[in-house]
PDB file of C-alpha atoms and ligand atoms in Angstrom:
ATOM      1  CA  MET P   1      -3.249 -76.372-153.293  1.00  0.00           C
ATOM      2  CA  SER P   2      -3.973 -79.489-151.199  1.00  0.00           C
ATOM      3  CA  THR P   3      -5.246 -82.498-153.122  1.00  0.00           C
ATOM      4  CA  GLN P   4      -6.269 -84.343-149.947  1.00  0.00           C
ATOM      5  CA  LEU P   5      -9.945 -84.982-149.345  1.00  0.00           C
ATOM      6  CA  PRO P   6     -11.281 -83.755-146.027  1.00  0.00           C
ATOM      7  CA  GLU P   7     -11.239 -86.404-143.308  1.00  0.00           C
ATOM      8  CA  LYS P   8     -14.554 -88.261-142.956  1.00  0.00           C
ATOM      9  CA  ARG P   9     -16.439 -86.506-140.194  1.00  0.00           C
ATOM     10  CA  LYS P  10     -17.587 -88.482-137.193  1.00  0.00           C
ATOM     11  CA  PRO P  11     -21.342 -88.521-136.592  1.00  0.00           C
ATOM     12  CA  ASN P  12     -22.632 -86.510-133.650  1.00  0.00           C
ATOM     13  CA  SER P  13     -25.580 -84.218-133.085  1.00  0.00           C
ATOM     14  CA  PHE P  14     -23.977 -81.212-134.780  1.00  0.00           C
ATOM     15  CA  ASN P  15     -21.954 -83.126-137.298  1.00  0.00           C
ATOM     16  CA  PRO P  16     -24.067 -85.976-138.586  1.00  0.00           C
ATOM     17  CA  THR P  17     -23.027 -88.365-141.322  1.00  0.00           C
ATOM     18  CA  LYS P  18     -26.016 -87.426-143.430  1.00  0.00           C
ATOM     19  CA  ILE P  19     -26.853 -83.790-144.005  1.00  0.00           C
ATOM     20  CA  THR P  20     -30.499 -82.881-143.477  1.00  0.00           C
ATOM     21  CA  THR P  21     -32.449 -79.647-143.847  1.00  0.00           C
ATOM     22  CA  GLN P  22     -32.169 -79.269-140.057  1.00  0.00           C
ATOM     23  CA  THR P  23     -28.376 -79.656-140.298  1.00  0.00           C
ATOM     24  CA  VAL P  24     -28.120 -76.678-142.638  1.00  0.00           C
ATOM     25  CA  VAL P  25     -30.366 -74.526-140.440  1.00  0.00           C
ATOM     26  CA  ASP P  26     -28.173 -75.499-137.448  1.00  0.00           C
ATOM     27  CA  MET P  27     -25.076 -74.563-139.461  1.00  0.00           C
ATOM     28  CA  LYS P  28     -26.394 -71.013-139.785  1.00  0.00           C
ATOM     29  CA  VAL P  29     -26.937 -70.860-136.009  1.00  0.00           C
ATOM     30  CA  ARG P  30     -23.350 -72.018-135.432  1.00  0.00           C
ATOM     31  CA  GLY P  31     -21.946 -69.689-138.092  1.00  0.00           C
ATOM     32  CA  GLU P  32     -20.602 -72.621-140.123  1.00  0.00           C
ATOM     33  CA  ALA P  33     -20.535 -71.893-143.868  1.00  0.00           C
ATOM     34  CA  ILE P  34     -22.684 -74.161-146.058  1.00  0.00           C
ATOM     35  CA  SER P  35     -21.196 -75.530-149.297  1.00  0.00           C
ATOM     36  CA  MET P  36     -23.460 -76.346-152.221  1.00  0.00           C
ATOM     37  CA  LEU P  37     -22.620 -77.457-155.772  1.00  0.00           C
ATOM     38  CA  THR P  38     -24.703 -78.682-158.661  1.00  0.00           C
ATOM     39  CA  ALA P  39     -24.516 -82.198-160.081  1.00  0.00           C
ATOM     40  CA  TYR P  40     -26.690 -83.896-162.660  1.00  0.00           C
ATOM     41  CA  ASP P  41     -25.406 -87.476-162.871  1.00  0.00           C
ATOM     42  CA  PHE P  42     -24.277 -90.428-160.731  1.00  0.00           C
ATOM     43  CA  THR P  43     -20.509 -90.171-161.323  1.00  0.00           C
ATOM     44  CA  MET P  44     -20.216 -86.453-160.585  1.00  0.00           C
ATOM     45  CA  ALA P  45     -22.533 -86.803-157.572  1.00  0.00           C
ATOM     46  CA  LYS P  46     -20.234 -89.518-156.165  1.00  0.00           C
ATOM     47  CA  LEU P  47     -17.178 -87.256-156.597  1.00  0.00           C
ATOM     48  CA  VAL P  48     -18.834 -84.201-155.087  1.00  0.00           C
ATOM     49  CA  ASP P  49     -20.205 -86.267-152.200  1.00  0.00           C
ATOM     50  CA  ALA P  50     -16.753 -87.798-151.557  1.00  0.00           C
ATOM     51  CA  ALA P  51     -15.384 -84.250-151.208  1.00  0.00           C
ATOM     52  CA  GLN P  52     -18.059 -83.683-148.538  1.00  0.00           C
ATOM     53  CA  VAL P  53     -20.071 -80.908-150.078  1.00  0.00           C
ATOM     54  CA  ASP P  54     -23.061 -80.239-147.798  1.00  0.00           C
ATOM     55  CA  ILE P  55     -25.779 -79.865-150.447  1.00  0.00           C
ATOM     56  CA  ILE P  56     -25.960 -81.173-154.004  1.00  0.00           C
ATOM     57  CA  LEU P  57     -28.326 -79.134-156.129  1.00  0.00           C
ATOM     58  CA  VAL P  58     -29.760 -80.888-159.157  1.00  0.00           C
ATOM     59  CA  GLY P  59     -30.248 -77.539-160.852  1.00  0.00           C
ATOM     60  CA  ASP P  60     -32.282 -76.956-163.967  1.00  0.00           C
ATOM     61  CA  SER P  61     -28.977 -75.498-165.198  1.00  0.00           C
ATOM     62  CA  ALA P  62     -28.771 -79.101-166.482  1.00  0.00           C
ATOM     63  CA  SER P  63     -30.603 -77.537-169.406  1.00  0.00           C
ATOM     64  CA  ASN P  64     -27.502 -75.468-170.257  1.00  0.00           C
ATOM     65  CA  VAL P  65     -24.630 -77.715-169.210  1.00  0.00           C
ATOM     66  CA  MET P  66     -26.031 -81.180-169.938  1.00  0.00           C
ATOM     67  CA  ALA P  67     -28.507 -80.577-172.757  1.00  0.00           C
ATOM     68  CA  GLY P  68     -26.952 -77.548-174.500  1.00  0.00           C
ATOM     69  CA  PHE P  69     -30.032 -75.318-174.392  1.00  0.00           C
ATOM     70  CA  GLU P  70     -29.592 -71.562-174.090  1.00  0.00           C
ATOM     71  CA  THR P  71     -32.025 -71.170-171.170  1.00  0.00           C
ATOM     72  CA  THR P  72     -33.441 -73.390-168.412  1.00  0.00           C
ATOM     73  CA  LEU P  73     -36.985 -73.184-169.812  1.00  0.00           C
ATOM     74  CA  PRO P  74     -37.000 -76.385-171.915  1.00  0.00           C
ATOM     75  CA  MET P  75     -36.399 -78.678-168.910  1.00  0.00           C
ATOM     76  CA  THR P  76     -39.358 -80.939-168.119  1.00  0.00           C
ATOM     77  CA  LEU P  77     -40.299 -82.607-164.858  1.00  0.00           C
ATOM     78  CA  GLU P  78     -39.350 -85.956-166.445  1.00  0.00           C
ATOM     79  CA  HIS P  79     -35.861 -84.644-167.322  1.00  0.00           C
ATOM     80  CA  MET P  80     -35.371 -83.366-163.767  1.00  0.00           C
ATOM     81  CA  ILE P  81     -36.651 -86.602-162.213  1.00  0.00           C
ATOM     82  CA  TYR P  82     -34.164 -88.563-164.340  1.00  0.00           C
ATOM     83  CA  HIS P  83     -31.175 -86.355-163.394  1.00  0.00           C
ATOM     84  CA  THR P  84     -32.186 -86.284-159.725  1.00  0.00           C
ATOM     85  CA  SER P  85     -32.545 -90.066-159.461  1.00  0.00           C
ATOM     86  CA  CYS P  86     -29.008 -90.453-160.911  1.00  0.00           C
ATOM     87  CA  VAL P  87     -27.612 -87.986-158.338  1.00  0.00           C
ATOM     88  CA  VAL P  88     -29.472 -89.560-155.401  1.00  0.00           C
ATOM     89  CA  ARG P  89     -27.845 -92.924-156.221  1.00  0.00           C
ATOM     90  CA  GLY P  90     -24.408 -91.267-156.034  1.00  0.00           C
ATOM     91  CA  ALA P  91     -24.867 -89.260-152.840  1.00  0.00           C
ATOM     92  CA  ASP P  92     -24.355 -90.949-149.449  1.00  0.00           C
ATOM     93  CA  ARG P  93     -23.878 -87.893-147.275  1.00  0.00           C
ATOM     94  CA  ALA P  94     -25.069 -84.717-149.008  1.00  0.00           C
ATOM     95  CA  LEU P  95     -28.572 -83.309-148.906  1.00  0.00           C
ATOM     96  CA  VAL P  96     -29.970 -83.585-152.448  1.00  0.00           C
ATOM     97  CA  VAL P  97     -32.141 -80.649-153.519  1.00  0.00           C
ATOM     98  CA  ALA P  98     -33.877 -80.774-156.918  1.00  0.00           C
ATOM     99  CA  ASP P  99     -35.110 -77.835-158.964  1.00  0.00           C
ATOM    100  CA  LEU P 100     -38.750 -77.958-159.992  1.00  0.00           C
ATOM    101  CA  PRO P 101     -38.593 -76.924-163.665  1.00  0.00           C
ATOM    102  CA  PHE P 102     -40.370 -74.059-165.407  1.00  0.00           C
ATOM    103  CA  MET P 103     -44.180 -74.523-165.540  1.00  0.00           C
ATOM    104  CA  SER P 104     -44.224 -77.521-163.220  1.00  0.00           C
ATOM    105  CA  TYR P 105     -45.316 -75.372-160.234  1.00  0.00           C
ATOM    106  CA  GLN P 106     -46.495 -71.964-161.480  1.00  0.00           C
ATOM    107  CA  VAL P 107     -49.953 -72.837-162.875  1.00  0.00           C
ATOM    108  CA  THR P 108     -51.755 -74.165-159.798  1.00  0.00           C
ATOM    109  CA  THR P 109     -50.801 -75.117-156.250  1.00  0.00           C
ATOM    110  CA  LYS P 110     -52.249 -78.579-156.864  1.00  0.00           C
ATOM    111  CA  GLU P 111     -49.967 -79.120-159.846  1.00  0.00           C
ATOM    112  CA  ALA P 112     -46.996 -77.815-157.830  1.00  0.00           C
ATOM    113  CA  LEU P 113     -47.721 -80.282-155.043  1.00  0.00           C
ATOM    114  CA  ILE P 114     -47.991 -83.154-157.523  1.00  0.00           C
ATOM    115  CA  SER P 115     -44.666 -82.123-159.145  1.00  0.00           C
ATOM    116  CA  ALA P 116     -42.908 -81.860-155.771  1.00  0.00           C
ATOM    117  CA  GLY P 117     -44.379 -85.205-154.701  1.00  0.00           C
ATOM    118  CA  ARG P 118     -43.139 -86.920-157.879  1.00  0.00           C
ATOM    119  CA  MET P 119     -39.661 -85.490-157.303  1.00  0.00           C
ATOM    120  CA  MET P 120     -39.604 -87.015-153.816  1.00  0.00           C
ATOM    121  CA  LYS P 121     -41.272 -90.370-154.651  1.00  0.00           C
ATOM    122  CA  GLU P 122     -39.851 -91.130-158.110  1.00  0.00           C
ATOM    123  CA  ALA P 123     -36.427 -89.461-157.898  1.00  0.00           C
ATOM    124  CA  GLY P 124     -35.750 -89.760-154.159  1.00  0.00           C
ATOM    125  CA  ALA P 125     -34.954 -86.041-153.726  1.00  0.00           C
ATOM    126  CA  HIS P 126     -34.624 -84.776-150.157  1.00  0.00           C
ATOM    127  CA  ALA P 127     -36.046 -81.318-150.952  1.00  0.00           C
ATOM    128  CA  VAL P 128     -37.184 -79.198-153.900  1.00  0.00           C
ATOM    129  CA  LYS P 129     -36.228 -75.686-155.017  1.00  0.00           C
ATOM    130  CA  LEU P 130     -38.669 -73.192-156.533  1.00  0.00           C
ATOM    131  CA  GLU P 131     -37.930 -69.763-158.024  1.00  0.00           C
ATOM    132  CA  GLY P 132     -39.875 -66.698-156.927  1.00  0.00           C
ATOM    133  CA  GLY P 133     -41.197 -64.806-153.907  1.00  0.00           C
ATOM    134  CA  LYS P 134     -44.638 -63.624-152.819  1.00  0.00           C
ATOM    135  CA  PRO P 135     -46.531 -64.985-155.861  1.00  0.00           C
ATOM    136  CA  ILE P 136     -45.509 -68.559-154.952  1.00  0.00           C
ATOM    137  CA  ALA P 137     -45.576 -68.225-151.133  1.00  0.00           C
ATOM    138  CA  ASP P 138     -48.931 -70.039-150.717  1.00  0.00           C
ATOM    139  CA  THR P 139     -47.699 -72.829-152.981  1.00  0.00           C
ATOM    140  CA  VAL P 140     -44.508 -73.145-150.923  1.00  0.00           C
ATOM    141  CA  LYS P 141     -46.586 -73.394-147.731  1.00  0.00           C
ATOM    142  CA  ARG P 142     -48.805 -76.129-149.218  1.00  0.00           C
ATOM    143  CA  ILE P 143     -45.754 -78.169-150.302  1.00  0.00           C
ATOM    144  CA  VAL P 144     -44.082 -77.739-146.896  1.00  0.00           C
ATOM    145  CA  ASP P 145     -47.354 -78.651-145.144  1.00  0.00           C
ATOM    146  CA  ALA P 146     -47.315 -81.907-147.127  1.00  0.00           C
ATOM    147  CA  GLY P 147     -43.931 -82.713-145.562  1.00  0.00           C
ATOM    148  CA  ILE P 148     -41.697 -81.722-148.465  1.00  0.00           C
ATOM    149  CA  PRO P 149     -38.825 -79.324-147.626  1.00  0.00           C
ATOM    150  CA  VAL P 150     -38.563 -76.314-149.933  1.00  0.00           C
ATOM    151  CA  MET P 151     -35.555 -74.137-150.802  1.00  0.00           C
ATOM    152  CA  GLY P 152     -36.416 -70.698-152.227  1.00  0.00           C
ATOM    153  CA  HIS P 153     -34.560 -68.808-154.977  1.00  0.00           C
ATOM    154  CA  LEU P 154     -34.579 -65.007-155.332  1.00  0.00           C
ATOM    155  CA  GLY P 155     -32.676 -62.360-157.272  1.00  0.00           C
ATOM    156  CA  LEU P 156     -31.730 -63.478-160.764  1.00  0.00           C
ATOM    157  CA  THR P 157     -34.189 -66.303-161.313  1.00  0.00           C
ATOM    158  CA  PRO P 158     -33.255 -67.853-164.681  1.00  0.00           C
ATOM    159  CA  GLN P 159     -36.752 -69.251-165.333  1.00  0.00           C
ATOM    160  CA  SER P 160     -37.882 -65.573-165.676  1.00  0.00           C
ATOM    161  CA  ILE P 161     -35.106 -64.598-168.074  1.00  0.00           C
ATOM    162  CA  TYR P 162     -37.523 -63.475-170.795  1.00  0.00           C
ATOM    163  CA  LYS P 163     -39.246 -61.191-168.261  1.00  0.00           C
ATOM    164  CA  PHE P 164     -35.902 -59.672-167.156  1.00  0.00           C
ATOM    165  CA  GLY P 165     -34.446 -59.644-170.689  1.00  0.00           C
ATOM    166  CA  THR P 166     -30.876 -59.801-169.321  1.00  0.00           C
ATOM    167  CA  TYR P 167     -28.629 -61.808-166.965  1.00  0.00           C
ATOM    168  CA  LYS P 168     -27.395 -58.597-165.271  1.00  0.00           C
ATOM    169  CA  VAL P 169     -27.206 -58.136-161.470  1.00  0.00           C
ATOM    170  CA  ARG P 170     -30.717 -57.789-159.928  1.00  0.00           C
ATOM    171  CA  ALA P 171     -32.060 -55.496-157.211  1.00  0.00           C
ATOM    172  CA  THR P 172     -29.543 -52.699-157.595  1.00  0.00           C
ATOM    173  CA  GLU P 173     -32.408 -50.151-157.240  1.00  0.00           C
ATOM    174  CA  ASP P 174     -34.034 -49.537-153.831  1.00  0.00           C
ATOM    175  CA  ALA P 175     -37.544 -50.548-154.956  1.00  0.00           C
ATOM    176  CA  GLU P 176     -36.457 -53.983-156.229  1.00  0.00           C
ATOM    177  CA  ALA P 177     -34.201 -54.481-153.192  1.00  0.00           C
ATOM    178  CA  GLU P 178     -37.152 -53.783-150.848  1.00  0.00           C
ATOM    179  CA  LEU P 179     -39.330 -56.225-152.788  1.00  0.00           C
ATOM    180  CA  LEU P 180     -36.625 -58.875-152.558  1.00  0.00           C
ATOM    181  CA  MET P 181     -36.388 -58.401-148.782  1.00  0.00           C
ATOM    182  CA  GLU P 182     -40.191 -58.773-148.477  1.00  0.00           C
ATOM    183  CA  ASP P 183     -40.076 -61.882-150.690  1.00  0.00           C
ATOM    184  CA  ALA P 184     -37.364 -63.437-148.503  1.00  0.00           C
ATOM    185  CA  LEU P 185     -39.403 -62.854-145.340  1.00  0.00           C
ATOM    186  CA  ARG P 186     -42.534 -64.305-147.001  1.00  0.00           C
ATOM    187  CA  LEU P 187     -40.645 -67.413-148.107  1.00  0.00           C
ATOM    188  CA  GLN P 188     -39.304 -67.905-144.578  1.00  0.00           C
ATOM    189  CA  GLU P 189     -42.826 -67.488-143.179  1.00  0.00           C
ATOM    190  CA  ALA P 190     -44.139 -69.989-145.765  1.00  0.00           C
ATOM    191  CA  GLY P 191     -41.688 -72.575-144.389  1.00  0.00           C
ATOM    192  CA  CYS P 192     -38.628 -72.550-146.691  1.00  0.00           C
ATOM    193  CA  PHE P 193     -35.582 -74.049-144.952  1.00  0.00           C
ATOM    194  CA  ALA P 194     -33.098 -71.998-147.028  1.00  0.00           C
ATOM    195  CA  ILE P 195     -33.045 -69.449-149.836  1.00  0.00           C
ATOM    196  CA  VAL P 196     -30.667 -69.104-152.801  1.00  0.00           C
ATOM    197  CA  LEU P 197     -29.751 -65.478-153.574  1.00  0.00           C
ATOM    198  CA  GLU P 198     -28.494 -65.166-157.144  1.00  0.00           C
ATOM    199  CA  LYS P 199     -26.570 -62.187-158.558  1.00  0.00           C
ATOM    200  CA  ILE P 200     -27.601 -59.396-156.204  1.00  0.00           C
ATOM    201  CA  PRO P 201     -25.428 -56.730-154.525  1.00  0.00           C
ATOM    202  CA  SER P 202     -23.395 -57.999-151.610  1.00  0.00           C
ATOM    203  CA  SER P 203     -24.800 -55.301-149.260  1.00  0.00           C
ATOM    204  CA  LEU P 204     -28.360 -56.493-149.971  1.00  0.00           C
ATOM    205  CA  SER P 205     -27.545 -60.172-149.434  1.00  0.00           C
ATOM    206  CA  GLN P 206     -25.944 -59.176-146.098  1.00  0.00           C
ATOM    207  CA  LYS P 207     -29.172 -57.402-145.036  1.00  0.00           C
ATOM    208  CA  VAL P 208     -31.332 -60.344-146.114  1.00  0.00           C
ATOM    209  CA  THR P 209     -29.026 -62.861-144.403  1.00  0.00           C
ATOM    210  CA  GLU P 210     -29.076 -60.897-141.139  1.00  0.00           C
ATOM    211  CA  SER P 211     -32.895 -60.581-141.266  1.00  0.00           C
ATOM    212  CA  LEU P 212     -33.590 -64.300-141.687  1.00  0.00           C
ATOM    213  CA  SER P 213     -33.310 -67.208-139.281  1.00  0.00           C
ATOM    214  CA  ILE P 214     -33.009 -69.633-142.225  1.00  0.00           C
ATOM    215  CA  PRO P 215     -29.758 -69.793-144.241  1.00  0.00           C
ATOM    216  CA  THR P 216     -29.094 -67.900-147.458  1.00  0.00           C
ATOM    217  CA  ILE P 217     -26.924 -69.533-150.104  1.00  0.00           C
ATOM    218  CA  GLY P 218     -25.366 -67.127-152.570  1.00  0.00           C
ATOM    219  CA  ILE P 219     -24.199 -67.261-156.156  1.00  0.00           C
ATOM    220  CA  GLY P 220     -22.776 -63.934-157.228  1.00  0.00           C
ATOM    221  CA  ALA P 221     -24.215 -62.465-154.013  1.00  0.00           C
ATOM    222  CA  GLY P 222     -21.006 -61.791-152.079  1.00  0.00           C
ATOM    223  CA  PRO P 223     -19.429 -63.189-148.919  1.00  0.00           C
ATOM    224  CA  HIS P 224     -22.154 -62.446-146.349  1.00  0.00           C
ATOM    225  CA  CYS P 225     -24.493 -65.314-147.285  1.00  0.00           C
ATOM    226  CA  ASP P 226     -24.584 -68.326-144.972  1.00  0.00           C
ATOM    227  CA  GLY P 227     -23.383 -70.533-147.808  1.00  0.00           C
ATOM    228  CA  GLN P 228     -22.189 -70.490-151.409  1.00  0.00           C
ATOM    229  CA  VAL P 229     -23.200 -72.391-154.539  1.00  0.00           C
ATOM    230  CA  LEU P 230     -21.581 -72.733-157.960  1.00  0.00           C
ATOM    231  CA  VAL P 231     -22.417 -74.736-161.050  1.00  0.00           C
ATOM    232  CA  LEU P 232     -20.032 -77.723-160.969  1.00  0.00           C
ATOM    233  CA  HIS P 233     -19.109 -77.586-164.665  1.00  0.00           C
ATOM    234  CA  ASP P 234     -18.175 -73.897-164.330  1.00  0.00           C
ATOM    235  CA  MET P 235     -15.984 -74.257-161.215  1.00  0.00           C
ATOM    236  CA  LEU P 236     -14.211 -77.300-162.696  1.00  0.00           C
ATOM    237  CA  GLY P 237     -13.361 -75.310-165.821  1.00  0.00           C
ATOM    238  CA  LEU P 238     -15.257 -77.649-168.142  1.00  0.00           C
ATOM    239  CA  ASN P 239     -16.844 -74.638-169.753  1.00  0.00           C
ATOM    240  CA  LYS P 240     -14.327 -72.225-171.319  1.00  0.00           C
ATOM    241  CA  ASP P 241     -16.779 -69.579-172.519  1.00  0.00           C
ATOM    242  CA  PHE P 242     -18.482 -68.540-169.268  1.00  0.00           C
ATOM    243  CA  HIS P 243     -16.513 -66.188-167.027  1.00  0.00           C
ATOM    244  CA  PRO P 244     -18.705 -64.020-164.822  1.00  0.00           C
ATOM    245  CA  ARG P 245     -16.950 -62.053-162.058  1.00  0.00           C
ATOM    246  CA  PHE P 246     -18.347 -64.299-159.305  1.00  0.00           C
ATOM    247  CA  LEU P 247     -16.938 -67.540-160.728  1.00  0.00           C
ATOM    248  CA  ARG P 248     -13.770 -69.008-159.206  1.00  0.00           C
ATOM    249  CA  ARG P 249     -12.298 -71.868-161.262  1.00  0.00           C
ATOM    250  CA  TYR P 250     -10.735 -74.704-159.246  1.00  0.00           C
ATOM    251  CA  ALA P 251      -9.553 -76.776-162.216  1.00  0.00           C
ATOM    252  CA  ASP P 252      -9.054 -76.542-165.954  1.00  0.00           C
ATOM    253  CA  LEU P 253     -10.751 -79.780-166.970  1.00  0.00           C
ATOM    254  CA  HIS P 254     -11.505 -78.458-170.446  1.00  0.00           C
ATOM    255  CA  THR P 255      -7.771 -78.410-171.220  1.00  0.00           C
ATOM    256  CA  ASP P 256      -7.103 -81.686-169.356  1.00  0.00           C
ATOM    257  CA  ILE P 257      -9.875 -83.563-171.190  1.00  0.00           C
ATOM    258  CA  VAL P 258      -9.035 -82.197-174.637  1.00  0.00           C
ATOM    259  CA  HIS P 259      -5.359 -83.180-174.051  1.00  0.00           C
ATOM    260  CA  ALA P 260      -6.254 -86.656-172.763  1.00  0.00           C
ATOM    261  CA  VAL P 261      -8.637 -87.371-175.638  1.00  0.00           C
ATOM    262  CA  GLY P 262      -6.084 -85.983-178.126  1.00  0.00           C
ATOM    263  CA  ARG P 263      -3.407 -88.370-176.789  1.00  0.00           C
ATOM    264  CA  TYR P 264      -5.836 -91.310-177.085  1.00  0.00           C
ATOM    265  CA  VAL P 265      -6.652 -90.391-180.692  1.00  0.00           C
ATOM    266  CA  GLU P 266      -2.912 -90.173-181.509  1.00  0.00           C
ATOM    267  CA  ASP P 267      -2.237 -93.557-179.846  1.00  0.00           C
ATOM    268  CA  VAL P 268      -5.047 -95.217-181.816  1.00  0.00           C
ATOM    269  CA  LYS P 269      -3.960 -93.655-185.117  1.00  0.00           C
ATOM    270  CA  SER P 270      -0.307 -94.660-184.563  1.00  0.00           C
ATOM    271  CA  ARG P 271      -1.404 -98.180-183.451  1.00  0.00           C
ATOM    272  CA  ASP P 272       0.418 -97.663-180.158  1.00  0.00           C
ATOM    273  CA  PHE P 273      -2.846 -98.534-178.371  1.00  0.00           C
ATOM    274  CA  PRO P 274      -3.537-101.277-177.363  1.00  0.00           C
ATOM    275  CA  ASN P 275      -0.075-102.647-176.507  1.00  0.00           C
ATOM    276  CA  LYS P 276       0.861-106.217-175.458  1.00  0.00           C
ATOM    277  CA  LYS P 277      -0.245-105.713-171.857  1.00  0.00           C
ATOM    278  CA  GLU P 278      -3.585-104.270-172.928  1.00  0.00           C
ATOM    279  CA  GLN P 279      -4.800-107.345-174.827  1.00  0.00           C
ATOM    280  CA  TYR P 280      -5.942-110.890-174.025  1.00  0.00           C
ATOM    281  CA  ASN P 281      -3.855-113.809-175.278  1.00  0.00           C
TER     282      ASN P 281
HETATM  283  O1  KIV J   1     -30.009 -74.365-161.692  1.00  0.00           O
HETATM  284  C1  KIV J   1     -29.048 -74.026-160.993  1.00  0.00           C
HETATM  285  O2  KIV J   1     -27.906 -74.474-161.172  1.00  0.00           O
HETATM  286  C2  KIV J   1     -29.283 -73.054-159.935  1.00  0.00           C
HETATM  287  C3  KIV J   1     -28.083 -72.461-159.257  1.00  0.00           C
HETATM  288  C4  KIV J   1     -27.390 -71.522-160.156  1.00  0.00           C
HETATM  289  C5  KIV J   1     -28.418 -71.848-157.951  1.00  0.00           C
HETATM  290  O3  KIV J   1     -30.393 -72.734-159.651  1.00  0.00           O
END
């Protein structure tokens, strides 16, 4: 496995230094795969940006991986604004997309617009992501009309986990698959610049991807999407207990960190740390 970072890309019309929503739409046209990863803080955002990921998603999965909640429901707009502002300060190149949290956009379109506006003004996000299809299409259109780019999210939408009752693959039956296809078309019509497809059959994500002019970004949705997304802490192996079929681990940081911290504790206990070179005289 190469440990070299990709060479810094030269700016030109197809390969700009900063990724925009237009860049990712153009990538679909050119058949170039879009890479997206989550990040929730400045340091991780800097690392992910240095590795030239195209999109950083400040997901409300922060609820699980940063705050230790079981679901994404407890996240507030204030939490998400805080995490997003940290990520924006660490990202020079990537497009930063922020999740609008549960109940910050579902009650009224006006409230949704205010939430999206706060995410842009206070956190500096470049776009927002909302979960759902037809029921939120008018809201998506209103936010887009106000000049705020929107990414959609269909399939397994974790904010609806209590409605689904399970984290199993969605849209395996024809009726739900047809609904999902209609939802995707409605979101495109409403002005979304991209749509996340989470945990749906690969054949369905292929059909949706081929039917849309905007990119699809999959997680557990197979290889036919225009891009892929994973939760950073999962792909870095920071989380030992989560191993869905779709997850590929690129590191085992859980082991590395536990070993490193263990060595530090031993060195402190044995008074090996600090040594002569690690003190001021
Ligand atoms: O919150 C999140 O991390 C997400 C991704 C799983 C797509 O929405």
